[in-house]
PDB file of N, CA and C in Angstrom:
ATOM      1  N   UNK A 145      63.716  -5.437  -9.186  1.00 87.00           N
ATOM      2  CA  UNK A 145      62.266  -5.399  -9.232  1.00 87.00           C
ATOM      3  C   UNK A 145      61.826  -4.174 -10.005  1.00 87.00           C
ATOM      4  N   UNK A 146      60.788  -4.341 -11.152  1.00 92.00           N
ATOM      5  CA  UNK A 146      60.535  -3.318 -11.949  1.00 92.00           C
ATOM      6  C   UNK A 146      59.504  -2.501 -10.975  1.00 92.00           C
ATOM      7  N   UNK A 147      59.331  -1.467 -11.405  1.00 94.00           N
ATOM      8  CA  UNK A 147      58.239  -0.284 -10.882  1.00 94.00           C
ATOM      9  C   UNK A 147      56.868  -1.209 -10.762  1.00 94.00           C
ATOM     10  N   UNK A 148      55.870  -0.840  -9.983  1.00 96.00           N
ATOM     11  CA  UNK A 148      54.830  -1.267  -9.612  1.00 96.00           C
ATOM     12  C   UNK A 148      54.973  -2.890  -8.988  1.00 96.00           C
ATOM     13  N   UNK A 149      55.925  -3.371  -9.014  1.00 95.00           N
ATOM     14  CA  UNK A 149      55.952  -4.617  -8.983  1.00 95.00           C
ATOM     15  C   UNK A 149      55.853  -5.090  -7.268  1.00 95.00           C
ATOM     16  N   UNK A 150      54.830  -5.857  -6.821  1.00 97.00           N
ATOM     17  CA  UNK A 150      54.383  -6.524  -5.624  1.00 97.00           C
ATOM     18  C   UNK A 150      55.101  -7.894  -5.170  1.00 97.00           C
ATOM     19  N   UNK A 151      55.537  -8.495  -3.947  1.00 97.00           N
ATOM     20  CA  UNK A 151      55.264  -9.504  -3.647  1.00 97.00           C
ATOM     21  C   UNK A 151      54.828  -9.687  -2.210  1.00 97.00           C
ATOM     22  N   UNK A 152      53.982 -10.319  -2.145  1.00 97.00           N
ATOM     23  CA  UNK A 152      53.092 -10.629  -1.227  1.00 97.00           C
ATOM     24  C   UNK A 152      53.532 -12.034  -0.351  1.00 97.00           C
ATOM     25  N   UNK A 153      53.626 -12.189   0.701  1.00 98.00           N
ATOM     26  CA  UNK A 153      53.819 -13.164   1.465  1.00 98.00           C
ATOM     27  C   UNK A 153      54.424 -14.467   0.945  1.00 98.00           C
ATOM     28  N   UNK A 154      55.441 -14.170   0.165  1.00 97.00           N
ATOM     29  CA  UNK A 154      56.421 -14.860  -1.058  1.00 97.00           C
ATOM     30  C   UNK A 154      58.034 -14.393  -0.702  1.00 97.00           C
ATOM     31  N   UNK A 155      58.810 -15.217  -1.127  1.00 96.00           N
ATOM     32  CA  UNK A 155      60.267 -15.177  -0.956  1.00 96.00           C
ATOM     33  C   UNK A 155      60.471 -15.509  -2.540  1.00 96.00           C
ATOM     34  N   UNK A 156      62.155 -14.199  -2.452  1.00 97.00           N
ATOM     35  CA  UNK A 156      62.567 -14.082  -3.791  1.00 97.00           C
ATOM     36  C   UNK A 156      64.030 -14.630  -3.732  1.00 97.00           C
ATOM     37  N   UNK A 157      64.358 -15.729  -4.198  1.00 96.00           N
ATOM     38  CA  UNK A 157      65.718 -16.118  -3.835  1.00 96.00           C
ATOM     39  C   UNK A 157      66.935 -15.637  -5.081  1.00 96.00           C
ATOM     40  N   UNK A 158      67.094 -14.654  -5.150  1.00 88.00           N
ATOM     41  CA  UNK A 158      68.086 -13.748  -5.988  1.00 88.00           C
ATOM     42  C   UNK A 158      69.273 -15.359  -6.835  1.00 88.00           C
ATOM     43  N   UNK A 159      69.779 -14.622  -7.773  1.00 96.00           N
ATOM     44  CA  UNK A 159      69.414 -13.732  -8.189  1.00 96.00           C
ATOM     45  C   UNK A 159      68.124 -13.973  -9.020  1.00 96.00           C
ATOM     46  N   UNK A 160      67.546 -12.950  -9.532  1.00 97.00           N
ATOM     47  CA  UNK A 160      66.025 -13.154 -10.215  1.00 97.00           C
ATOM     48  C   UNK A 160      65.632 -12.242 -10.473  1.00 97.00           C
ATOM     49  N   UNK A 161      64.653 -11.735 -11.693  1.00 97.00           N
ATOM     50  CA  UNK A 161      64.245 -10.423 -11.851  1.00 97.00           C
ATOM     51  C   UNK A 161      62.658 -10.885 -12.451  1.00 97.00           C
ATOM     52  N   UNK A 162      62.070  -9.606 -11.190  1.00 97.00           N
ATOM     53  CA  UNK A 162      60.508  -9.488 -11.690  1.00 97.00           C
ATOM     54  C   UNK A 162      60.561  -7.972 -12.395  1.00 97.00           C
ATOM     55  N   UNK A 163      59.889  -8.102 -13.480  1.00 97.00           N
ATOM     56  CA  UNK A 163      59.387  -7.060 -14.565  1.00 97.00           C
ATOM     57  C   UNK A 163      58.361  -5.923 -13.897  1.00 97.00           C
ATOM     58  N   UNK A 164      58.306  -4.612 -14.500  1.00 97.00           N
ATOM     59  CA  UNK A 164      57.456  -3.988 -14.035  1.00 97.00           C
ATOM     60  C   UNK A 164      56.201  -4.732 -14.060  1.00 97.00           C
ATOM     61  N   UNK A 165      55.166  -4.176 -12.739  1.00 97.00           N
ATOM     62  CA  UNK A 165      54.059  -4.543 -12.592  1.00 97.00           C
ATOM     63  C   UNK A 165      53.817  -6.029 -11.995  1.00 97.00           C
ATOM     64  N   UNK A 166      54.656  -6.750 -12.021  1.00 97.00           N
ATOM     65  CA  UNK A 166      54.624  -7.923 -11.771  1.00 97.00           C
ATOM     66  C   UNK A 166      53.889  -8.552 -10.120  1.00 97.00           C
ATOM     67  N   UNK A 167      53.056  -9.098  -9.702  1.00 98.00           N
ATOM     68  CA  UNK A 167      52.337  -9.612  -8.765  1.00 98.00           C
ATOM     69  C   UNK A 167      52.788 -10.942  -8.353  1.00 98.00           C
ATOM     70  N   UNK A 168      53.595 -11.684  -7.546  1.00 98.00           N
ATOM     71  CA  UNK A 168      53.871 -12.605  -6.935  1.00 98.00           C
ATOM     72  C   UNK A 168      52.751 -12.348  -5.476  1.00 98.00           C
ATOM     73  N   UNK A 169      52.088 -13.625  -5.015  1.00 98.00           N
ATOM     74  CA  UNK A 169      51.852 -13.906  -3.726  1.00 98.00           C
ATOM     75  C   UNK A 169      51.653 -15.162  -3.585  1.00 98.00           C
ATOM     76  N   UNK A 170      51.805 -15.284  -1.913  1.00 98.00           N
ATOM     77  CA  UNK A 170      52.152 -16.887  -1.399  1.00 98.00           C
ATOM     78  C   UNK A 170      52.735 -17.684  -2.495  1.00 98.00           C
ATOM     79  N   UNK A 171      53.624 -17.132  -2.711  1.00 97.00           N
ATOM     80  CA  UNK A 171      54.736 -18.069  -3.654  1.00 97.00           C
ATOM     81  C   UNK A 171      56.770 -17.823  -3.661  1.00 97.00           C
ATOM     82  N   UNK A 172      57.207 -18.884  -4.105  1.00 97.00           N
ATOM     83  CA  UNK A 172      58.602 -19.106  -4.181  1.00 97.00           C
ATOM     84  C   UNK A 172      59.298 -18.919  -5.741  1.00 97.00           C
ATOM     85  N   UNK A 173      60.080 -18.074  -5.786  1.00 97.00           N
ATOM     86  CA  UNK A 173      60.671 -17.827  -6.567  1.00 97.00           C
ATOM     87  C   UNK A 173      61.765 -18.261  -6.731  1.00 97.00           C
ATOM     88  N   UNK A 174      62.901 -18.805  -7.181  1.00 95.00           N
ATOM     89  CA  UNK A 174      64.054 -19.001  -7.041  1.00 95.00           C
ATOM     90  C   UNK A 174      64.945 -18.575  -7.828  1.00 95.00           C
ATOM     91  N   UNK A 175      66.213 -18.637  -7.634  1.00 97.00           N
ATOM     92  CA  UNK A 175      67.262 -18.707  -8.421  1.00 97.00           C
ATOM     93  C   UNK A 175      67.152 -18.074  -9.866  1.00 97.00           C
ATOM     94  N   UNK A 176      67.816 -17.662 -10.768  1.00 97.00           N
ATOM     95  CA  UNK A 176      67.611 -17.769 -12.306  1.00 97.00           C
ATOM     96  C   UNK A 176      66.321 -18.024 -12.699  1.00 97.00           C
ATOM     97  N   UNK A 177      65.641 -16.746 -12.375  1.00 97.00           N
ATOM     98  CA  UNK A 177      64.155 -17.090 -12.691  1.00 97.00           C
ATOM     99  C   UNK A 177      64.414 -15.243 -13.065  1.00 97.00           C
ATOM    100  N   UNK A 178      63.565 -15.157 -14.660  1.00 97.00           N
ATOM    101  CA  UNK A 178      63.132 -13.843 -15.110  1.00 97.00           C
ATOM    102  C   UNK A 178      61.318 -14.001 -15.295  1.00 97.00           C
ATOM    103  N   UNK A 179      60.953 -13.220 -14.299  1.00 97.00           N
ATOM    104  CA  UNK A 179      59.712 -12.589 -14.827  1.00 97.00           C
ATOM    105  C   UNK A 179      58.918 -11.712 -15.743  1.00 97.00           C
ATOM    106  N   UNK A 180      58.408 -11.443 -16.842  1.00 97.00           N
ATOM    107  CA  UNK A 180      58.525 -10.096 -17.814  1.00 97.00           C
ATOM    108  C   UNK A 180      57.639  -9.298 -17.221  1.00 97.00           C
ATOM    109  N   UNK A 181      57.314  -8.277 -17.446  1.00 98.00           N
ATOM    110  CA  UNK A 181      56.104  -7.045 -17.300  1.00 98.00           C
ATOM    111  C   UNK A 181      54.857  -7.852 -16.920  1.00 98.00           C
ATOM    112  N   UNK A 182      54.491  -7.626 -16.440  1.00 98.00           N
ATOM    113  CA  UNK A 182      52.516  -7.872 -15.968  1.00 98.00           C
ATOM    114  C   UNK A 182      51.984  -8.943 -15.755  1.00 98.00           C
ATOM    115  N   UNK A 183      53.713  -9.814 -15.117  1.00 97.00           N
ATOM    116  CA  UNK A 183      53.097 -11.511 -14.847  1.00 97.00           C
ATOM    117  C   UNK A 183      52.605 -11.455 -13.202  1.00 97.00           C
ATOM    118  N   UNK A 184      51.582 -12.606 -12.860  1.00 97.00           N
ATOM    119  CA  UNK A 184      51.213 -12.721 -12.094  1.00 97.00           C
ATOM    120  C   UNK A 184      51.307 -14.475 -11.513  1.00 97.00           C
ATOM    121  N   UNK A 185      51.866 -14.420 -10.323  1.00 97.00           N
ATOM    122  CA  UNK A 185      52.382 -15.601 -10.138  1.00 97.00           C
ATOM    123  C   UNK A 185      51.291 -15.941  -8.707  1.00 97.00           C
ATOM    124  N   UNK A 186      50.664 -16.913  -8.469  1.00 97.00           N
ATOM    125  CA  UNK A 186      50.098 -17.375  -7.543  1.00 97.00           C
ATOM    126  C   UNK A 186      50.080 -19.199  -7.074  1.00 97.00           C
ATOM    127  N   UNK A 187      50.484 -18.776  -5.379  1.00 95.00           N
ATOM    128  CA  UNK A 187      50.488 -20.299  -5.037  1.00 95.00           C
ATOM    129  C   UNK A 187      51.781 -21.100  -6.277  1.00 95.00           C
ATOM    130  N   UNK A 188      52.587 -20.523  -5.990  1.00 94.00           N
ATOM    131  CA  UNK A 188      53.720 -21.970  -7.102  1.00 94.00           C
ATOM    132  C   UNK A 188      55.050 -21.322  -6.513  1.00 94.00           C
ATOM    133  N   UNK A 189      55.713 -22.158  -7.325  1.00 96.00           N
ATOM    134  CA  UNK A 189      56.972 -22.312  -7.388  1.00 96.00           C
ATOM    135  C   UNK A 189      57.660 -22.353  -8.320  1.00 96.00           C
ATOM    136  N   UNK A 190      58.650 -21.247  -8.817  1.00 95.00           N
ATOM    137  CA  UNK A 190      58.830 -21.007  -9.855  1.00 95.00           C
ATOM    138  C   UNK A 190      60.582 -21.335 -10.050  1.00 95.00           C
ATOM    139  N   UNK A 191      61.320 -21.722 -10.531  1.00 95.00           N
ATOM    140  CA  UNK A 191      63.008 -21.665 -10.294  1.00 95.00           C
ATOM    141  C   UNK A 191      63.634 -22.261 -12.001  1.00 95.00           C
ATOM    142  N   UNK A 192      64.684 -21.589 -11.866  1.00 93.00           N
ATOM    143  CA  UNK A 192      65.563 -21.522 -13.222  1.00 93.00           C
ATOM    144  C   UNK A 192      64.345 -21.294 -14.504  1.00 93.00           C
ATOM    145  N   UNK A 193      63.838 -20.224 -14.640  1.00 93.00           N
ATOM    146  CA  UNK A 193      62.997 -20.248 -15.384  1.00 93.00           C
ATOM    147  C   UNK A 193      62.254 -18.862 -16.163  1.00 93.00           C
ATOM    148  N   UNK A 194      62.434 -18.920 -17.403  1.00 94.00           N
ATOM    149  CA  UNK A 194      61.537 -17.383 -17.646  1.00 94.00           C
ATOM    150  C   UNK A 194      60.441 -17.344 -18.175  1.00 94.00           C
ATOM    151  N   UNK A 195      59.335 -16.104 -17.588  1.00 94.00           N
ATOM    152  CA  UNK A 195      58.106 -16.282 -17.641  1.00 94.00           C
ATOM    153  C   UNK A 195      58.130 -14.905 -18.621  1.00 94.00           C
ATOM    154  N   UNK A 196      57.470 -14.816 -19.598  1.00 94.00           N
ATOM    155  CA  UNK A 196      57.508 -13.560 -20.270  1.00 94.00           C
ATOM    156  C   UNK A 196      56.571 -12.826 -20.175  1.00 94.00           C
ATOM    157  N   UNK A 197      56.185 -11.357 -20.571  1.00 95.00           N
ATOM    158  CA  UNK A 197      54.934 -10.564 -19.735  1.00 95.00           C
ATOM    159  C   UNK A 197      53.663 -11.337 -20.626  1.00 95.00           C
ATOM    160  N   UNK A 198      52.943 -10.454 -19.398  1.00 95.00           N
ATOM    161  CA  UNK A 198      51.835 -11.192 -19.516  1.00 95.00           C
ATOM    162  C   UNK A 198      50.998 -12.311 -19.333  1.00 95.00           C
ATOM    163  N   UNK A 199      51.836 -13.361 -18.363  1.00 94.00           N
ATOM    164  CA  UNK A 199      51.565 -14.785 -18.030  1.00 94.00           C
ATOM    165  C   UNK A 199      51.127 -14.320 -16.711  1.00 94.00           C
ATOM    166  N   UNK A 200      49.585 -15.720 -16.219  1.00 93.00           N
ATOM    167  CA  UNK A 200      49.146 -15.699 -14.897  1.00 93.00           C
ATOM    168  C   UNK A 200      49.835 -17.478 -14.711  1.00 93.00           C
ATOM    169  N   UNK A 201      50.490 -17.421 -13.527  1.00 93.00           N
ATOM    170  CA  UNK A 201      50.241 -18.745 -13.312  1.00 93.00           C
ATOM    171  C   UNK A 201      49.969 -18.721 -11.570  1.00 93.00           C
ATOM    172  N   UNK A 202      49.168 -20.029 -11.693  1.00 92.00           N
ATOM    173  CA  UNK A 202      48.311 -20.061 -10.304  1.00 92.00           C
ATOM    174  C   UNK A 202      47.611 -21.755  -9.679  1.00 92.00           C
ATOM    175  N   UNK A 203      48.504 -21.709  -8.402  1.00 90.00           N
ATOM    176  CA  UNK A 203      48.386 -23.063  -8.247  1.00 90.00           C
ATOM    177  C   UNK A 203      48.958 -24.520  -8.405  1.00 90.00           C
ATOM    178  N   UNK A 204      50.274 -24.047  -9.753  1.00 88.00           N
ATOM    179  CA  UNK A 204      51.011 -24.853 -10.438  1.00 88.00           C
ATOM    180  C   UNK A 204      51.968 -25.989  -9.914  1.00 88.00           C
ATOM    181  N   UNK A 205      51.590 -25.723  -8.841  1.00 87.00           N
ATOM    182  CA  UNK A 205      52.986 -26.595  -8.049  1.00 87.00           C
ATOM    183  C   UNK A 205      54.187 -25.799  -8.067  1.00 87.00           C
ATOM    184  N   UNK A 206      55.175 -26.728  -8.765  1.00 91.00           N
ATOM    185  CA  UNK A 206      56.435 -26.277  -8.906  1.00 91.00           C
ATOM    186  C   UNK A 206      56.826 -26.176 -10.224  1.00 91.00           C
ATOM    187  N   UNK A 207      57.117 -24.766 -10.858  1.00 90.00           N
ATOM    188  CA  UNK A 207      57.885 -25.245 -12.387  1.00 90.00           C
ATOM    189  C   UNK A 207      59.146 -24.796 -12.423  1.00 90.00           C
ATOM    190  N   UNK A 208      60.452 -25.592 -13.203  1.00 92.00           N
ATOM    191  CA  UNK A 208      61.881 -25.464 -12.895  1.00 92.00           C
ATOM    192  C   UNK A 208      62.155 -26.225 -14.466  1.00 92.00           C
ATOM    193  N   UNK A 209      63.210 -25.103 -14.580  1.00 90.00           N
ATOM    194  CA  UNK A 209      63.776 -25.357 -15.937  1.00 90.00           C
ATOM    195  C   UNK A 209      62.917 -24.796 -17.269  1.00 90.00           C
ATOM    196  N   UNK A 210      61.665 -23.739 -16.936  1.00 89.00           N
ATOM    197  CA  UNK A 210      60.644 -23.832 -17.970  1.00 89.00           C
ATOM    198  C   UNK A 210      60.987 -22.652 -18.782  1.00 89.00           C
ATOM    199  N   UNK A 211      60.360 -22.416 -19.822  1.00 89.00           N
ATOM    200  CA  UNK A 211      60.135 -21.197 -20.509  1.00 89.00           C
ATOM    201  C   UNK A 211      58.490 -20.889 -20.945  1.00 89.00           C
ATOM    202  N   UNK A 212      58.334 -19.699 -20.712  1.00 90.00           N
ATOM    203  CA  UNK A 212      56.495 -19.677 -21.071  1.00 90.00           C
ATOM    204  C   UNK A 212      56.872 -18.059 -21.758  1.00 90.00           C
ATOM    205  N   UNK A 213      56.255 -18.473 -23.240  1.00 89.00           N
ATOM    206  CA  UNK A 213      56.271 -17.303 -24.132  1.00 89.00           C
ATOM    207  C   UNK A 213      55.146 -15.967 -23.713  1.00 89.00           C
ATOM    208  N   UNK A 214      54.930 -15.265 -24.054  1.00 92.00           N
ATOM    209  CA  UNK A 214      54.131 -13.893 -23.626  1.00 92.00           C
ATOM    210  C   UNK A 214      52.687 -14.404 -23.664  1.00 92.00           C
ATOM    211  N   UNK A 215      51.872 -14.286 -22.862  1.00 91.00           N
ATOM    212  CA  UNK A 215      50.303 -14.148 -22.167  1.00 91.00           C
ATOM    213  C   UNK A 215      50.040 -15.463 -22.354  1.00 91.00           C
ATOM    214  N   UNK A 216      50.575 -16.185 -21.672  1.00 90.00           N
ATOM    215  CA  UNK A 216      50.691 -17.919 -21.476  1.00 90.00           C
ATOM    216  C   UNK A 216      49.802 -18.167 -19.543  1.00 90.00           C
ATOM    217  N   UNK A 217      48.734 -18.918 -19.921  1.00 90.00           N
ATOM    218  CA  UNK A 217      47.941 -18.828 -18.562  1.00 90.00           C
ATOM    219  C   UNK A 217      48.111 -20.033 -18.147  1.00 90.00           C
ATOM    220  N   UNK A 218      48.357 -20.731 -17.050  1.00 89.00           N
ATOM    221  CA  UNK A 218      48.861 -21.784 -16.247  1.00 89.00           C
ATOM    222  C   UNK A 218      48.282 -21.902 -14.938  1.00 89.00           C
ATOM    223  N   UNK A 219      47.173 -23.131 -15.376  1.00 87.00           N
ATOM    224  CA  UNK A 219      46.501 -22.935 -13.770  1.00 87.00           C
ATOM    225  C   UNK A 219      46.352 -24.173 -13.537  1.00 87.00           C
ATOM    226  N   UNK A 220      45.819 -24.687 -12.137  1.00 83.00           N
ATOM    227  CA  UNK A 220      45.459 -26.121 -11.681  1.00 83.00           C
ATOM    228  C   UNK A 220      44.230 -26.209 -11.310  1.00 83.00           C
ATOM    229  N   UNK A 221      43.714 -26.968 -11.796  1.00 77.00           N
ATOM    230  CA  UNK A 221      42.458 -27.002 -11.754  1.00 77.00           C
ATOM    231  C   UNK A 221      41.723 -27.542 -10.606  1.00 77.00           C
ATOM    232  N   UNK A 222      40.651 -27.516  -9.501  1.00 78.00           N
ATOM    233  CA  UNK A 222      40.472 -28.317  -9.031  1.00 78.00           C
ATOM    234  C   UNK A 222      39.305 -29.637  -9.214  1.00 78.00           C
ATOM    235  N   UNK A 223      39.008 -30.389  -8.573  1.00 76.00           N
ATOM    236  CA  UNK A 223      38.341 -31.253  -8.965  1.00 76.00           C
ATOM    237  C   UNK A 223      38.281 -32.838  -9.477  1.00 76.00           C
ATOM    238  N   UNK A 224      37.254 -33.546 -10.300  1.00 78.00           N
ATOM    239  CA  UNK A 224      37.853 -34.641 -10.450  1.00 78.00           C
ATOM    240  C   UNK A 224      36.866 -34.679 -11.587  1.00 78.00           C
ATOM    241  N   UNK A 225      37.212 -35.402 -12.912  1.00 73.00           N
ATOM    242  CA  UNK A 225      38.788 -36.545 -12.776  1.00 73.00           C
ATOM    243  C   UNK A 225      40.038 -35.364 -13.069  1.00 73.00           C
ATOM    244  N   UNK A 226      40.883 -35.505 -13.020  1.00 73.00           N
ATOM    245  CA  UNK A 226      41.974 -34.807 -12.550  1.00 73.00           C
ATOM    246  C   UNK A 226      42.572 -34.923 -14.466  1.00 73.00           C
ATOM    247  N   UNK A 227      43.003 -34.478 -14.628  1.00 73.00           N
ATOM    248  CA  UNK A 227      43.587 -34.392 -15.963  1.00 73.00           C
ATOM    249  C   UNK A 227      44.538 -33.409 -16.457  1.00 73.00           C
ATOM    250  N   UNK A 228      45.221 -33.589 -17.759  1.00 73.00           N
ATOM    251  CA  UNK A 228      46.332 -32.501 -18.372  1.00 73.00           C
ATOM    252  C   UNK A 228      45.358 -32.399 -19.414  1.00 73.00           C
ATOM    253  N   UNK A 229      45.002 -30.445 -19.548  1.00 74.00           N
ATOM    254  CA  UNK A 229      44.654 -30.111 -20.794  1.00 74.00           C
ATOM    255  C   UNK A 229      45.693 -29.254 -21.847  1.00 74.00           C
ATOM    256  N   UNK A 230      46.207 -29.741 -23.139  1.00 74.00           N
ATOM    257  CA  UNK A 230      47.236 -29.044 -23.329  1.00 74.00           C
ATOM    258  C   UNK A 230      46.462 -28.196 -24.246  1.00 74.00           C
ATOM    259  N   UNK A 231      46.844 -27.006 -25.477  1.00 75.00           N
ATOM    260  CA  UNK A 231      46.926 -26.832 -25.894  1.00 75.00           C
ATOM    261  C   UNK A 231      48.214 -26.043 -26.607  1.00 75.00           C
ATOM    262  N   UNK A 232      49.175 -26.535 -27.646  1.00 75.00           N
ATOM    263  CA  UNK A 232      50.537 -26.453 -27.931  1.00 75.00           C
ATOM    264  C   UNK A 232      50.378 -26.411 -29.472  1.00 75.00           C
ATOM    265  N   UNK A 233      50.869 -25.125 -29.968  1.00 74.00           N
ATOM    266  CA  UNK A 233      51.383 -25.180 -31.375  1.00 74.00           C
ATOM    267  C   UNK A 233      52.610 -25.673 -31.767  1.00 74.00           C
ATOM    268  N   UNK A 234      52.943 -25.781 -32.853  1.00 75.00           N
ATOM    269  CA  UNK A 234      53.905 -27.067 -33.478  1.00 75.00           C
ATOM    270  C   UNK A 234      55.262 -26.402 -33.064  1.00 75.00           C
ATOM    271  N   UNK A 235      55.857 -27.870 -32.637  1.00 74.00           N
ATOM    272  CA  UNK A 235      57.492 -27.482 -32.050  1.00 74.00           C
ATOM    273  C   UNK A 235      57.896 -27.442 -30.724  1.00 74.00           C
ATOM    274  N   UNK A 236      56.723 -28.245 -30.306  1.00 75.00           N
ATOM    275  CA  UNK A 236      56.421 -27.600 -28.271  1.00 75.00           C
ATOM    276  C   UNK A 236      57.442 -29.041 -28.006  1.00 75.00           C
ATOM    277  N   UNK A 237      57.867 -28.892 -26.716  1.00 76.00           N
ATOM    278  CA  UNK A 237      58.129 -29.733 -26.231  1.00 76.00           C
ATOM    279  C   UNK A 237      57.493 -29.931 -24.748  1.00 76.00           C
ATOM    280  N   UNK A 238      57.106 -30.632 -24.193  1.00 76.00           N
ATOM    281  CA  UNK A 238      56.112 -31.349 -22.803  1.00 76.00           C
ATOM    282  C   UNK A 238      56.526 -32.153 -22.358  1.00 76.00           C
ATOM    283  N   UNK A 239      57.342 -31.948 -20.611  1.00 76.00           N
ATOM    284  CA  UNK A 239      57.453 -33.000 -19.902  1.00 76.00           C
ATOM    285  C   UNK A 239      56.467 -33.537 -18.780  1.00 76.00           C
ATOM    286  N   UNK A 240      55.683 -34.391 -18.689  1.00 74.00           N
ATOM    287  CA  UNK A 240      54.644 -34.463 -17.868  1.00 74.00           C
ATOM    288  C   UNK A 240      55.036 -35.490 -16.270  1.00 74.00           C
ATOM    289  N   UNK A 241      54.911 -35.190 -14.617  1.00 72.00           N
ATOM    290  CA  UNK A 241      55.318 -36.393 -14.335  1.00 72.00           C
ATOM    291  C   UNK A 241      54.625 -37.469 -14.274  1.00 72.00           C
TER     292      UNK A 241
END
């Protein structure tokens, strides 16, 4: 765990590394999961996966197997009609269920 780095009423299932500054609460971390500098993880579930600094994600469910490049924001929206909004520059790949 880097310097400043919080988790809040969240479990870290090693191995795994959160970056300085990093904010996890009410959330699951798992396995082979890297966090970078100044991510903030809320409400999800995160496993085999690296988040690079600067990402908020919040609400997400569960993400496994992912990669999210630097200041990448990931949220769930509430409400209706319920929908996927992407926005992806060329080369992305998207699995939706």
């Amino acid at each position: 765990m880097g310097e400043r780095a919080r988790v809040v009423n969240s479990t870290v299932c090693g191995p795994a590394v959160l970056g300085e500054g990093c904010y996890v609460v009410n959330s699951w971390i798992g396995p082979f999961t890297a966090l970078g500098n100044h991510v903030v993880v809320e409400e999800c579930e995160v496993e085999r996966s690296v988040v690079m600094s600067h990402c908020r994600l919040r609400g997400v469910g569960r993400l496994e197997g992912s990669l999210l490049g630097e200041g990448n924001r990931v949220a769930r929206r509430a409400g209706r009609p319920a929908a996927y909004r992407l926005v992806l520059g060329q080369g992305n790949e998207v699995e939706l269920p």
